XYZ file of C-alpha atoms in Angstrom:
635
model
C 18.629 9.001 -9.804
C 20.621 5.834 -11.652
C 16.483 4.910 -12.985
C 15.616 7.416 -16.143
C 13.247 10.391 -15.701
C 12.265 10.152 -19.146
C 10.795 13.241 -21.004
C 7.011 13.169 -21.639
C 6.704 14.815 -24.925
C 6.897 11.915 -26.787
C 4.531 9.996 -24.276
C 1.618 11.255 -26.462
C 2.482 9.655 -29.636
C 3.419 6.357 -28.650
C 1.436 3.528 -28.797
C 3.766 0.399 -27.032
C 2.426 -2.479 -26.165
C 3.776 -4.504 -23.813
C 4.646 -8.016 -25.166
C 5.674 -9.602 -21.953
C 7.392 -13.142 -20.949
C 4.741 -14.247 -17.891
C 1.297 -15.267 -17.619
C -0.131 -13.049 -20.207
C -3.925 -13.915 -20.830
C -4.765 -10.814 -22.328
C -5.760 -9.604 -26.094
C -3.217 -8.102 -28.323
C -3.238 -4.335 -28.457
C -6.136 -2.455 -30.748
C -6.636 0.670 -32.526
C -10.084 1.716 -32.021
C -12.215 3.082 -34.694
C -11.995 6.710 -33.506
C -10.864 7.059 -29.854
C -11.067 5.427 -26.576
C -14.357 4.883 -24.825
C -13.709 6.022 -21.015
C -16.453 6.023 -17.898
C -16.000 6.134 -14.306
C -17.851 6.549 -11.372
C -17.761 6.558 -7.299
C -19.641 5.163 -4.280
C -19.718 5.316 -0.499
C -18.523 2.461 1.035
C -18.565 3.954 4.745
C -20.858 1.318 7.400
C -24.628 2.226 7.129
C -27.350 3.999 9.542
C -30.643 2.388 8.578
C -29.579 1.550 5.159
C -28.385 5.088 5.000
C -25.364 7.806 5.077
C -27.612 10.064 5.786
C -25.100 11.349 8.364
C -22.823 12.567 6.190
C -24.720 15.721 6.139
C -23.613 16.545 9.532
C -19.568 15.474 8.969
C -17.703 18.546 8.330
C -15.262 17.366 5.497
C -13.065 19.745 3.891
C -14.346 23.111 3.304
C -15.902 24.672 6.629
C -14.242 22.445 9.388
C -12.509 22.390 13.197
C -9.158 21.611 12.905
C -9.724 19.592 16.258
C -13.045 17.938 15.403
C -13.460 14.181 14.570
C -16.190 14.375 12.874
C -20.163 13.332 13.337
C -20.609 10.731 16.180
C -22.636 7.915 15.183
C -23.177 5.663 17.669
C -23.829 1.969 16.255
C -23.901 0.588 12.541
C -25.698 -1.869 11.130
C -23.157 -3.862 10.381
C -22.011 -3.852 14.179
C -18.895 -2.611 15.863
C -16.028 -1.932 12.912
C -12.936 -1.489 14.153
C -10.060 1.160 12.356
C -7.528 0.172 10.185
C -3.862 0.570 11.988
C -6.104 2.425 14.407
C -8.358 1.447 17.785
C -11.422 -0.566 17.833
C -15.362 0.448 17.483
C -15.072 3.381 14.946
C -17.241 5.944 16.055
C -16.940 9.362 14.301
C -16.684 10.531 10.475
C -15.581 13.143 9.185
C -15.567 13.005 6.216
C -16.284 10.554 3.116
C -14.657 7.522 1.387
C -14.808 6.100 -1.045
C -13.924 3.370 -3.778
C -13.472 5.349 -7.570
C -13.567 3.732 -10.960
C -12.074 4.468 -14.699
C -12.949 2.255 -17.318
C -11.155 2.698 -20.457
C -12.496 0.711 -23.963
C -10.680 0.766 -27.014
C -12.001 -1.621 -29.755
C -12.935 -5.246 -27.621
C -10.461 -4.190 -24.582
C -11.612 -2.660 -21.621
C -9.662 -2.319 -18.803
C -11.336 -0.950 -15.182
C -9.099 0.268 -12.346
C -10.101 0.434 -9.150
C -8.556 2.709 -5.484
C -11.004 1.817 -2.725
C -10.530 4.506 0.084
C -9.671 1.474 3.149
C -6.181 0.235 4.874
C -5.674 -3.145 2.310
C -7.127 -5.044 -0.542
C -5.458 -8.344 -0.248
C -5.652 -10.818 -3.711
C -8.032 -13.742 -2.862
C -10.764 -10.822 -1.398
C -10.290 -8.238 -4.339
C -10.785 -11.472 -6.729
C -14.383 -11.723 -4.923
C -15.176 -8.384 -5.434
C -13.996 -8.936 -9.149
C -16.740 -11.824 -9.483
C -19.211 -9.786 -8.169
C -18.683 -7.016 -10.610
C -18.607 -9.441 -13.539
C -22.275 -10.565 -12.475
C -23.351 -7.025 -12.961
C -21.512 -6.268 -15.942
C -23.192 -6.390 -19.220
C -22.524 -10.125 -21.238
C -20.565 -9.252 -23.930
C -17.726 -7.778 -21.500
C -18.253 -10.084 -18.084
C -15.801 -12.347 -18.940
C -12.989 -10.501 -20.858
C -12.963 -7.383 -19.367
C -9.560 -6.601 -16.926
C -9.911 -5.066 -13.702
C -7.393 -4.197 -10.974
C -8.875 -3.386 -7.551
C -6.091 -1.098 -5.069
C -6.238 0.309 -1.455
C -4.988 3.846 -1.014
C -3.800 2.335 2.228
C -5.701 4.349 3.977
C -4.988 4.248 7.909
C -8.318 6.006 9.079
C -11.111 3.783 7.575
C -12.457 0.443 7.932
C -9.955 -2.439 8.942
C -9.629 -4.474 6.111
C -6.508 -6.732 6.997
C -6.347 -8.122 11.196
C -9.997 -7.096 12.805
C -12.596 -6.999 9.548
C -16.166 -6.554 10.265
C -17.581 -9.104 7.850
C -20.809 -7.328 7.102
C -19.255 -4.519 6.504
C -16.631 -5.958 4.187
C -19.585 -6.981 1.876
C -20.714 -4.359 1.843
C -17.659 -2.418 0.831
C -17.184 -6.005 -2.041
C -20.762 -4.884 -3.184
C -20.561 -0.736 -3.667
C -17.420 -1.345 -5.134
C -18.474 -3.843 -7.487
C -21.068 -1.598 -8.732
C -18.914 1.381 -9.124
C -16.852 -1.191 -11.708
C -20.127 -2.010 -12.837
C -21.717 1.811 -13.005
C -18.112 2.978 -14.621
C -18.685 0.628 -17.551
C -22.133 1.707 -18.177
C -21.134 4.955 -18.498
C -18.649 4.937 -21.281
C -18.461 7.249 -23.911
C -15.965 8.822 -26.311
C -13.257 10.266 -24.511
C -9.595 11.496 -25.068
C -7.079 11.090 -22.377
C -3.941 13.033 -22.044
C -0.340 12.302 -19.298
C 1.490 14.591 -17.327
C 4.074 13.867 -14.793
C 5.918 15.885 -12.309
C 7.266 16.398 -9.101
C 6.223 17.220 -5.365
C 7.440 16.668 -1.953
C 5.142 18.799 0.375
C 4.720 16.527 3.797
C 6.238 13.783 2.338
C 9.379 12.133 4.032
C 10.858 9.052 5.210
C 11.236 7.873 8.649
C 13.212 4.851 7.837
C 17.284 4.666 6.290
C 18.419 4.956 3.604
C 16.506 8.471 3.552
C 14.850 8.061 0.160
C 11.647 9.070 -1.921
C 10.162 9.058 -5.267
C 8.403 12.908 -5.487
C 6.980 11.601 -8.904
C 3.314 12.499 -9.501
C 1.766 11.082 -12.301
C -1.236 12.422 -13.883
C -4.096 10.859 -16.268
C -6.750 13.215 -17.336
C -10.126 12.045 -19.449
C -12.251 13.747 -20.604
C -15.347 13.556 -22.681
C -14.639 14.092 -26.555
C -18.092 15.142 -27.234
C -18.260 17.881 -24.198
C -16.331 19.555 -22.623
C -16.502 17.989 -19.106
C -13.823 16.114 -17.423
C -14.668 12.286 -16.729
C -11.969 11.227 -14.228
C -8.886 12.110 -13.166
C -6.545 9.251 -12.214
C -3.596 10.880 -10.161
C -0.352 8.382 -8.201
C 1.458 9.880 -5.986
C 3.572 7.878 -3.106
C 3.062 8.718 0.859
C 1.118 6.531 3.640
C -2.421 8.400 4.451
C -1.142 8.062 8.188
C -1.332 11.754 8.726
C -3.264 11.981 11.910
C -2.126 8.359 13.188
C -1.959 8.154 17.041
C -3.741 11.572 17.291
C -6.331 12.086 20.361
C -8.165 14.922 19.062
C -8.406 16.983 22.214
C -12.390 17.688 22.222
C -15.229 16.418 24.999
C -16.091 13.207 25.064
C -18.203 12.947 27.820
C -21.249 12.626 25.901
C -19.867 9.786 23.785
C -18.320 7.729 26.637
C -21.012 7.526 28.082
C -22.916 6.537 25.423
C -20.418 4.139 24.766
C -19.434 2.755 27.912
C -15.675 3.874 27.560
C -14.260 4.640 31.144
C -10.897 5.832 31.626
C -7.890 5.828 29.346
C -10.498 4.342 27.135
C -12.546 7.440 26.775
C -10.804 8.418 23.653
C -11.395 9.474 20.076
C -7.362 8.086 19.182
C -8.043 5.931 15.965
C -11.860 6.007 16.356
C -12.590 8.573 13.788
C -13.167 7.714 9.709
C -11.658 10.464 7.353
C -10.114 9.239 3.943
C -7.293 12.070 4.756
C -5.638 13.746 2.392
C -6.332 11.564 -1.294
C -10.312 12.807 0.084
C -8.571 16.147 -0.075
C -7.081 16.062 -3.405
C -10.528 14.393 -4.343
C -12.386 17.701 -3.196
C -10.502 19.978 -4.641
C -10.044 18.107 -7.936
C -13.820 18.021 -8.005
C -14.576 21.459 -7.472
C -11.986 22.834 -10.175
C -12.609 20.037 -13.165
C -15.409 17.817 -11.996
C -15.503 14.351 -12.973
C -13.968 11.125 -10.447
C -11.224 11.061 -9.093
C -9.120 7.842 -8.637
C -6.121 8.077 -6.553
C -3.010 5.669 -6.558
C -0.570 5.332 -3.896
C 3.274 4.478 -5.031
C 6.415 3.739 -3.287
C 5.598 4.196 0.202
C 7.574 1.172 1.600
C 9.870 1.722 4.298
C 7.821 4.719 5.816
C 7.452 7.252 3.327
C 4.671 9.970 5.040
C 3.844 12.548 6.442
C 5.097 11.630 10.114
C 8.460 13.707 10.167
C 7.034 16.155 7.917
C 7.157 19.667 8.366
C 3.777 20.938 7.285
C 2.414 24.635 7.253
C 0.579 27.350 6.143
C 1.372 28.026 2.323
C -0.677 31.449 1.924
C 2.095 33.506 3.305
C 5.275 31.038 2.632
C 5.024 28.757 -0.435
C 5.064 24.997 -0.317
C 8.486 23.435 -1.530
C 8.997 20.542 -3.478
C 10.920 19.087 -1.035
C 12.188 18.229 1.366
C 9.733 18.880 3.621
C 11.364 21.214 5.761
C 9.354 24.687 6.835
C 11.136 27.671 5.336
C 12.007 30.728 7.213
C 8.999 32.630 8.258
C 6.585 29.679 8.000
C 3.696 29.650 10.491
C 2.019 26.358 11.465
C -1.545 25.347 9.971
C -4.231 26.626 11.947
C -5.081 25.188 15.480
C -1.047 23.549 15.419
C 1.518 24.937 17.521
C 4.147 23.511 15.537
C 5.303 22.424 12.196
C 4.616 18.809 13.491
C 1.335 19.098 15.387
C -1.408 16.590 13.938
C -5.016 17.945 13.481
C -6.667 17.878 10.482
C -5.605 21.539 9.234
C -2.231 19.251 8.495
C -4.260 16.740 6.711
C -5.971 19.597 4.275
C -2.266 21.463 3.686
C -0.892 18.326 2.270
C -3.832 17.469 0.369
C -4.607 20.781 -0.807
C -1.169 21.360 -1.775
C -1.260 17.738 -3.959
C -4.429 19.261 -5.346
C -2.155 22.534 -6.553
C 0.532 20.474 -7.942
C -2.102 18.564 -10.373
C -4.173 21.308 -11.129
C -0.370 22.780 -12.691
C -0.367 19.057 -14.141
C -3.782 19.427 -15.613
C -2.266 22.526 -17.610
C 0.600 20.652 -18.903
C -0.915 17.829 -20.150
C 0.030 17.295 -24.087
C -1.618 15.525 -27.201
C -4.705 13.376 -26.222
C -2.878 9.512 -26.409
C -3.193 7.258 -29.009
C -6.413 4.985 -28.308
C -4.347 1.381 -27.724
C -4.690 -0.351 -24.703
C -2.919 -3.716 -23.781
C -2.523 -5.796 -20.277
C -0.392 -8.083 -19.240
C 0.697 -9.821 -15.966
C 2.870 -12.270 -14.273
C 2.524 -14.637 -11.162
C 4.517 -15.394 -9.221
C 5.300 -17.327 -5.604
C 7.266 -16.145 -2.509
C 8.439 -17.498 0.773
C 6.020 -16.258 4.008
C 9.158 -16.111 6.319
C 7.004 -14.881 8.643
C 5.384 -17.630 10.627
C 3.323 -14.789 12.123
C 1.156 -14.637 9.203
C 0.715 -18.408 9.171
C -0.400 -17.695 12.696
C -3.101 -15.086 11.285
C -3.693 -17.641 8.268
C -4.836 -20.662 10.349
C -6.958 -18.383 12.797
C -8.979 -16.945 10.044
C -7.971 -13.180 11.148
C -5.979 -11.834 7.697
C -8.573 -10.528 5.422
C -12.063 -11.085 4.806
C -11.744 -14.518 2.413
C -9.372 -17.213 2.709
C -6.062 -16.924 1.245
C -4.857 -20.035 -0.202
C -1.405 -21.382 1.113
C 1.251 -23.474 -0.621
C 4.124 -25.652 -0.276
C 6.414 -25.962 -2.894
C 9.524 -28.277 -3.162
C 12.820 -27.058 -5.417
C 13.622 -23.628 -6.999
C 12.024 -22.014 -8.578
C 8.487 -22.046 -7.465
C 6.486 -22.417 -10.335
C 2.921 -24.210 -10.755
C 4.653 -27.423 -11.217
C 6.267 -27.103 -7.923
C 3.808 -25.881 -5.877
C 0.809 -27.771 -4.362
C -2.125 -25.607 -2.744
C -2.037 -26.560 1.304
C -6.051 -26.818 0.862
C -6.263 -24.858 4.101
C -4.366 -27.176 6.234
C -3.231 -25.942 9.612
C -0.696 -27.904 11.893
C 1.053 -26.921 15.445
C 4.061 -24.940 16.113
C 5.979 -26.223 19.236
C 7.119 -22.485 19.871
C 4.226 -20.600 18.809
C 1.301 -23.117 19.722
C 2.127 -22.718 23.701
C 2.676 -19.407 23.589
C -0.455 -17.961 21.847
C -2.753 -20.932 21.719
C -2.787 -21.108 18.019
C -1.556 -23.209 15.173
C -0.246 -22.122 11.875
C -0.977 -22.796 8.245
C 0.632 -25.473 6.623
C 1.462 -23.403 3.786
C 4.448 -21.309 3.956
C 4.314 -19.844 0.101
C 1.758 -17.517 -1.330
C 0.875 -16.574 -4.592
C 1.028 -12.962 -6.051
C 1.391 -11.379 -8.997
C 2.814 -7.879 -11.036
C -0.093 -6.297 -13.400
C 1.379 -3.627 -16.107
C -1.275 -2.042 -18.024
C -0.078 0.047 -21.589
C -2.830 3.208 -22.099
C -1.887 4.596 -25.128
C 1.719 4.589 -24.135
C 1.634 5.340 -20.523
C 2.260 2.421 -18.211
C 0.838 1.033 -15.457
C 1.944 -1.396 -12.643
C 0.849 -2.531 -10.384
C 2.336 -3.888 -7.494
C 1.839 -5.906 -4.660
C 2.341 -3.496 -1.561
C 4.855 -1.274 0.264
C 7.911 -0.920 -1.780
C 11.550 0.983 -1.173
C 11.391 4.085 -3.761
C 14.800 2.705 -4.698
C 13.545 -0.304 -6.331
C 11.029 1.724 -8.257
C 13.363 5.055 -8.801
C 17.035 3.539 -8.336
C 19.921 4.743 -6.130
C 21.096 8.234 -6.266
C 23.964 8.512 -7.945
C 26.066 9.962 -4.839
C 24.078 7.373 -2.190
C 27.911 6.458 -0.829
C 27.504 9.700 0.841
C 25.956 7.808 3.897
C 25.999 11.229 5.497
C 23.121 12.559 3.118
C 21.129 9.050 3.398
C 21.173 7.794 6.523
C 20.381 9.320 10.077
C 21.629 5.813 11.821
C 23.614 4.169 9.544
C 25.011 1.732 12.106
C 21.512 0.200 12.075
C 21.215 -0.591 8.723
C 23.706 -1.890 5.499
C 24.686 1.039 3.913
C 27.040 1.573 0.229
C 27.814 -1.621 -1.497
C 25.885 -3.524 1.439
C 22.350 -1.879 -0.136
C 22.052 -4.513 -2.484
C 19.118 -4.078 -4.411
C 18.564 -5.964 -7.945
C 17.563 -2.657 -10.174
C 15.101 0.189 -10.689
C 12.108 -1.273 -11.881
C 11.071 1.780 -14.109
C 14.179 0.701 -15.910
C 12.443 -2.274 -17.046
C 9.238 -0.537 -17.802
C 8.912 -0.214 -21.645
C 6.723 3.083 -21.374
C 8.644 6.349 -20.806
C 5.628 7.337 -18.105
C 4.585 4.614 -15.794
C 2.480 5.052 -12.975
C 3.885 2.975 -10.187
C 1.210 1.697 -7.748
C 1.736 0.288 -4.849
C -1.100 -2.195 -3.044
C -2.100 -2.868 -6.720
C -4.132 -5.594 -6.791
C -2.302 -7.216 -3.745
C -0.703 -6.777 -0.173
C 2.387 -8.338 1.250
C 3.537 -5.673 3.507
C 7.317 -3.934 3.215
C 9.189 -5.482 0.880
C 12.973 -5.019 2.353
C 16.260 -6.173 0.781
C 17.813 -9.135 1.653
C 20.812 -7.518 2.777
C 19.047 -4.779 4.913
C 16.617 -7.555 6.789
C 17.821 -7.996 10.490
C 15.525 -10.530 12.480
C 14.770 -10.632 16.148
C 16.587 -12.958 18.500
C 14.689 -13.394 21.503
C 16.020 -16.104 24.054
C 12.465 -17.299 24.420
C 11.895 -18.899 21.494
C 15.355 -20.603 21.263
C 15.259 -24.349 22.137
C 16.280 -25.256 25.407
C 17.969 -28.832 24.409
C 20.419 -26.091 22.534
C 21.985 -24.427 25.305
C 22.341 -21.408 23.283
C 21.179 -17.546 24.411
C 21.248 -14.722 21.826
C 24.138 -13.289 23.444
C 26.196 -16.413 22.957
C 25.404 -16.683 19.299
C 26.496 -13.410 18.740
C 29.691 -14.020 20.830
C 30.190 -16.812 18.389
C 29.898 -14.071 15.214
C 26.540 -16.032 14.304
C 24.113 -12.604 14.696
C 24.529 -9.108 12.998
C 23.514 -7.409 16.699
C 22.690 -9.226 20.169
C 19.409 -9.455 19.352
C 19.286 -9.661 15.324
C 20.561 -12.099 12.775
C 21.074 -10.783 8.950
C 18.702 -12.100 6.293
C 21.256 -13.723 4.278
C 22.242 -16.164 7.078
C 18.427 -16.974 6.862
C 18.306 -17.302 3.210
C 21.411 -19.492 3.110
C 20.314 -21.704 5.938
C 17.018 -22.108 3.504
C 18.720 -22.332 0.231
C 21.637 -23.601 0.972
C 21.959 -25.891 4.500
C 24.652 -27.923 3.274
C 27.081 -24.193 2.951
C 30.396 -24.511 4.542
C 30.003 -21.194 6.328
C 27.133 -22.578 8.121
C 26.978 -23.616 11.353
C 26.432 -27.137 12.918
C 24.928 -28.990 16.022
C 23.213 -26.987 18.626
C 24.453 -23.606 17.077
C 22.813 -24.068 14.003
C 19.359 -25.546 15.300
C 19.211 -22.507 18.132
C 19.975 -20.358 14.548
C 17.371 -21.688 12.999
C 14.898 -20.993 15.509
C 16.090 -17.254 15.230
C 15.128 -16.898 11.477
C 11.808 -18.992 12.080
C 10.227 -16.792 14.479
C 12.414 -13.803 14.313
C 9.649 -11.477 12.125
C 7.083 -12.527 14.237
C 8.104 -12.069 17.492
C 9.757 -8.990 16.600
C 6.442 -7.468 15.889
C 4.786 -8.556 19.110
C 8.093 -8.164 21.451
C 10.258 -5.165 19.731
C 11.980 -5.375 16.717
C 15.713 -4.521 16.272
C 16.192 -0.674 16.535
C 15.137 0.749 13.170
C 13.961 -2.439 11.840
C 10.011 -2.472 12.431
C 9.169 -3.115 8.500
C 10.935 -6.591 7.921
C 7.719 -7.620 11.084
C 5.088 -6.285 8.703
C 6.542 -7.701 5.803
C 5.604 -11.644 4.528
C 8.830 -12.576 3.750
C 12.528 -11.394 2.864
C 12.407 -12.812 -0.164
C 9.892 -10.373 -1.647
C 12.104 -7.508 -3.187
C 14.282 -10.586 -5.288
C 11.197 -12.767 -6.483
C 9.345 -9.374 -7.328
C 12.404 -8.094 -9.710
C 12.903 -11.570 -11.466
C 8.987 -11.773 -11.715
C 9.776 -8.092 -13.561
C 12.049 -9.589 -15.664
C 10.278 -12.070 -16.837
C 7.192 -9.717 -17.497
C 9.004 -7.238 -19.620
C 10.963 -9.617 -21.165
C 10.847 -9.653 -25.330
């Protein structure tokens, strides 16, 4: 890879604080006396039976299990019908736990508390409502200055968090997790805290070109420097929890249709089952070998890195590789699979078990405890929501559990002095308004921001969703072999085309950084301006234009009959008055293309191979997050 893989042997004796050129409101790095302070600590945050869990007794989890079996049934919640993240509606069977896992680590006055919550999405304005909450509960001399960073493991088998929340049991999930920030802090203590980093690939892959993926696992072990016990162990590694997504686990229903009132193709456990998949894996068998918490961050798992086109299998007769993830010669499936592809959850507990094997080496190869500095910094920043189908989900009230402020913003570059909160103003959309009987949000810029946190010389940041490995890792060195890279490389821009603006870890001023993505935040894919391709449906081109898709692209104005390139968008936005441009009809029926494109795309079809840039805020997100970068690591 062009970004460094530095050595970690001197990780252990630096100290570097990061300085930072943003919106840095935090204290300047400090020694403590004799070493940091560290606690951490766990909670439920699964819907309620009573006021209880108590039927997480009868869920079968991870050690004495049917690979086929969903779990215990449970038939209503107090908090009503909650609906599965990226899966079906009224979530009806556990099997196993999830949770949302704390570290807080003190040195001197600084205390920093990170947060992975075991659900599909954390998005800003709600994880700033569960940070208020926590500060309540926190003791005085700490509620206002402490730092704390609240992440998803973007897990696609829990609670939906993002498009169909279940507001009772969102605060519920605000108020366990507050208290596990709260409970962590309590329990500090002296601790010392040692890095490790490494590699692993096991059922991780990507499904989308170019074929790329950052195998880095990072590793942060504390323990207690007055016993020998472990206090948490905070481990990143970067694949989408999806491993069972789309999976009707083939079992009777009867009973539970009927109980339910499901009749036909409805009858079905598909995406009705909660299991925090294989990070509540790793989190089992981390538990059982060291003790302690364990607080798992995702990475670099935009453009489809998972498990999906994974080969998976049993590892007691044929070893795991570190990738790719293709089954060796002789490999047998997991148990109950017929195939190296087969979902059940014996996949789910190979790849997790086999993450658990690849730390527990970690644990053993951890060096000198770190120095005791801590330092935070961050840096805000505004992007473009491109897509009006999130202005759509704005104005109805249906993205997350608070309500995300909106703005509009006049000149580059957004900044606070350009920008003007929309105050939750929502207008109509003469495409969009017919057609789905909703308006939009006035607002078409949001707010996010990057987080970088220096432990002792080990970085990390924090990031605000699903980014390409190669903007974390870099480009291979030989990525001109499209060959190697790309399966359909007349789908996407390929050599010189891949423009992206850097590696990010090149930036980084910590020779370990723990890359995390969903940190603090969620905008969706982030793709390169280059690589976005936006739908082109005749439907939502004006009439007065006389223009079809097909015509436009006869005229050389879109990439593909039904796609026009981001930078025609971008140029049309930046720059209207370009000579390049078209005019008259052409260039309003264009227009209309790059408005609705993303959103229609994900409700209609998206161009082939291009189903992240309709999950994805706007195409401006890779570009605004680098310079935001920039200006955070900046001296």
């Amino acid at each position: 890879m062009k970004a460094r893989w530095a050595a970690l042997a001197a990780v252990a004796l630096l100290a570097s604080a990061c300085s930072g050129g943003g919106d840095s409101s935090g204290p300047d790095t400090k020694a403590a006396d004799a070493a940091f302070r560290a606690g951490a600590a766990s909670r439920s945050v699964l819907p309620t039976v009573d006021g209880e869990r108590a039927y997480l007794d009868e869920a079968p989890a991870w050690n004495d299990y049917d690979p086929d079996d969903p779990g215990v049934f449970v038939p209503e919640w107090d908090q009503g019908q909650v609906d599965v993240g990226n899966g079906s509606d009224d979530g009806s069977w556990v099997h196993d736990d999830l949770r949302a896992s704390a570290v807080a680590l003190a040195t001197g006055d600084d205390l920093v508390v990170i947060v992975s919550v075991d659900v599909y999405m954390v998005f800003a304005v709600d994880a700033a409502e569960i940070e208020r909450r926590a500060r309540e509960l926190l003791p005085d001399d700490v509620a206002e200055s402490a730092r704390i960073i609240i992440s998803a493991t973007h897990l696609h088998e829990g609670p939906d968090t993002a498009f169909s929340v279940n507001d009772d049991w969102y605060d519920l999930m605000a108020d366990e997790t507050a208290g596990v920030i709260a409970d962590a802090v309590d329990a500090l203590e002296p601790a010392e805290v040692t890095a490790a980093q490494g590699e692993h690939g096991f059922g991780q892959v990507d499904a989308r070109d170019p074929l790329i993926v950052d195998p880095t696992v990072n590793l942060l072990s504390v323990r207690a420097a007055d016993r020998d016990e472990t206090i948490a162990t905070v481990v990143q590694w970067a694949s989408h929890p999806e491993t069972t997504l789309g999976w009707s686990p083939p079992v009777d229903l009867a009973e539970a249709c009927a109980t339910k009132g499901w009749t036909g193709e409805d009858c079905t456990a598909d995406g009705r089952y909660f299991t925090a998949d294989y990070p509540g894996v790793l989190r089992t068998r981390l538990q059982e070998h060291v003790g302690g918490e364990v607080v798992y961050l995702n990475g670099a798992i935009g453009s489809q890195i998972g498990p999906g086109d994974a080969d998976v299998w049993r590892t007691d007769a044929v070893e795991a590789v570190d990738g790719p993830s293709v089954a060796p010669a002789g490999a047998e499936p997991v148990d109950g699979a017929a195939d190296f592809r087969e979902q059940n959850f014996a996949r789910i507990d190979a790849i997790g078990t086999e993450l658990f094997k690849r730390v527990a080496e970690l644990l053993d190869e951890t060096g000198e405890p770190l120095e005791p500095t801590l330092a935070w910094d961050e840096q805000a920043f505004y992007t473009r929501l491109t897509n009006i189908g999130f202005r759509v989900l704005l104005a109805d009230g249906d993205l997350g559990w608070q309500d995300p402020p909106g703005y509009t913003c006049t000149g580059r570059p957004f900044s606070d002095d350009t920008c003007t909160d929309d105050g939750g103003e929502v207008e109509d959309d003469p495409i969009l308004t017919p057609l789905v009987d909703s308006q939009i949000r006035v607002g078409d810029v949001l707010q996010t921001r990057l987080v970088f946190v220096d432990v002792g010389g080990v970085g990390f940041l924090f990031l605000p969703g699903e980014l390409p490995p190669e903007l974390v890792v870099g480009l291979p060195d030989d990525f001109d072999d499209t060959a190697t890279y790309y399966d359909e490389p007349d789908l996407h821009a390929t050599g010189d085309d891949y423009d992206i603006p850097g590696a990010l870890l090149d930036l980084a001023p910590t020779p370990q950084t723990f890359t995390v993505g969903l940190g603090g935040d969620e905008l969706g894919y982030f793709v390169p301006i280059n690589e976005a391709r936006l739908k082109c449906l005749d439907l939502a081109l004006p009439p007065e234009a006389g223009y079809s898709c097909q015509q436009l692209f006869d005229e050389g104005l879109l990439i593909t009959p039904d796609a026009v390139a981001g930078p025609v968008c971008r140029e049309m936005l930046e720059d209207p008055e370009a000579a390049d441009l078209p005019t008259g009809d052409a260039r309003t029926a264009l227009e209309a293309v790059c408005r609705y494109g993303q959103a229609l795309g994900r409700e209609l079809g998206e161009p082939d191979g291009h189903y992240e840039e309709t999950n994805s805020a706007g195409w401006d997100l890779v570009d605004d997050t680098w310079a935001a970068a920039e200006q955070l690591f900046s001296t």
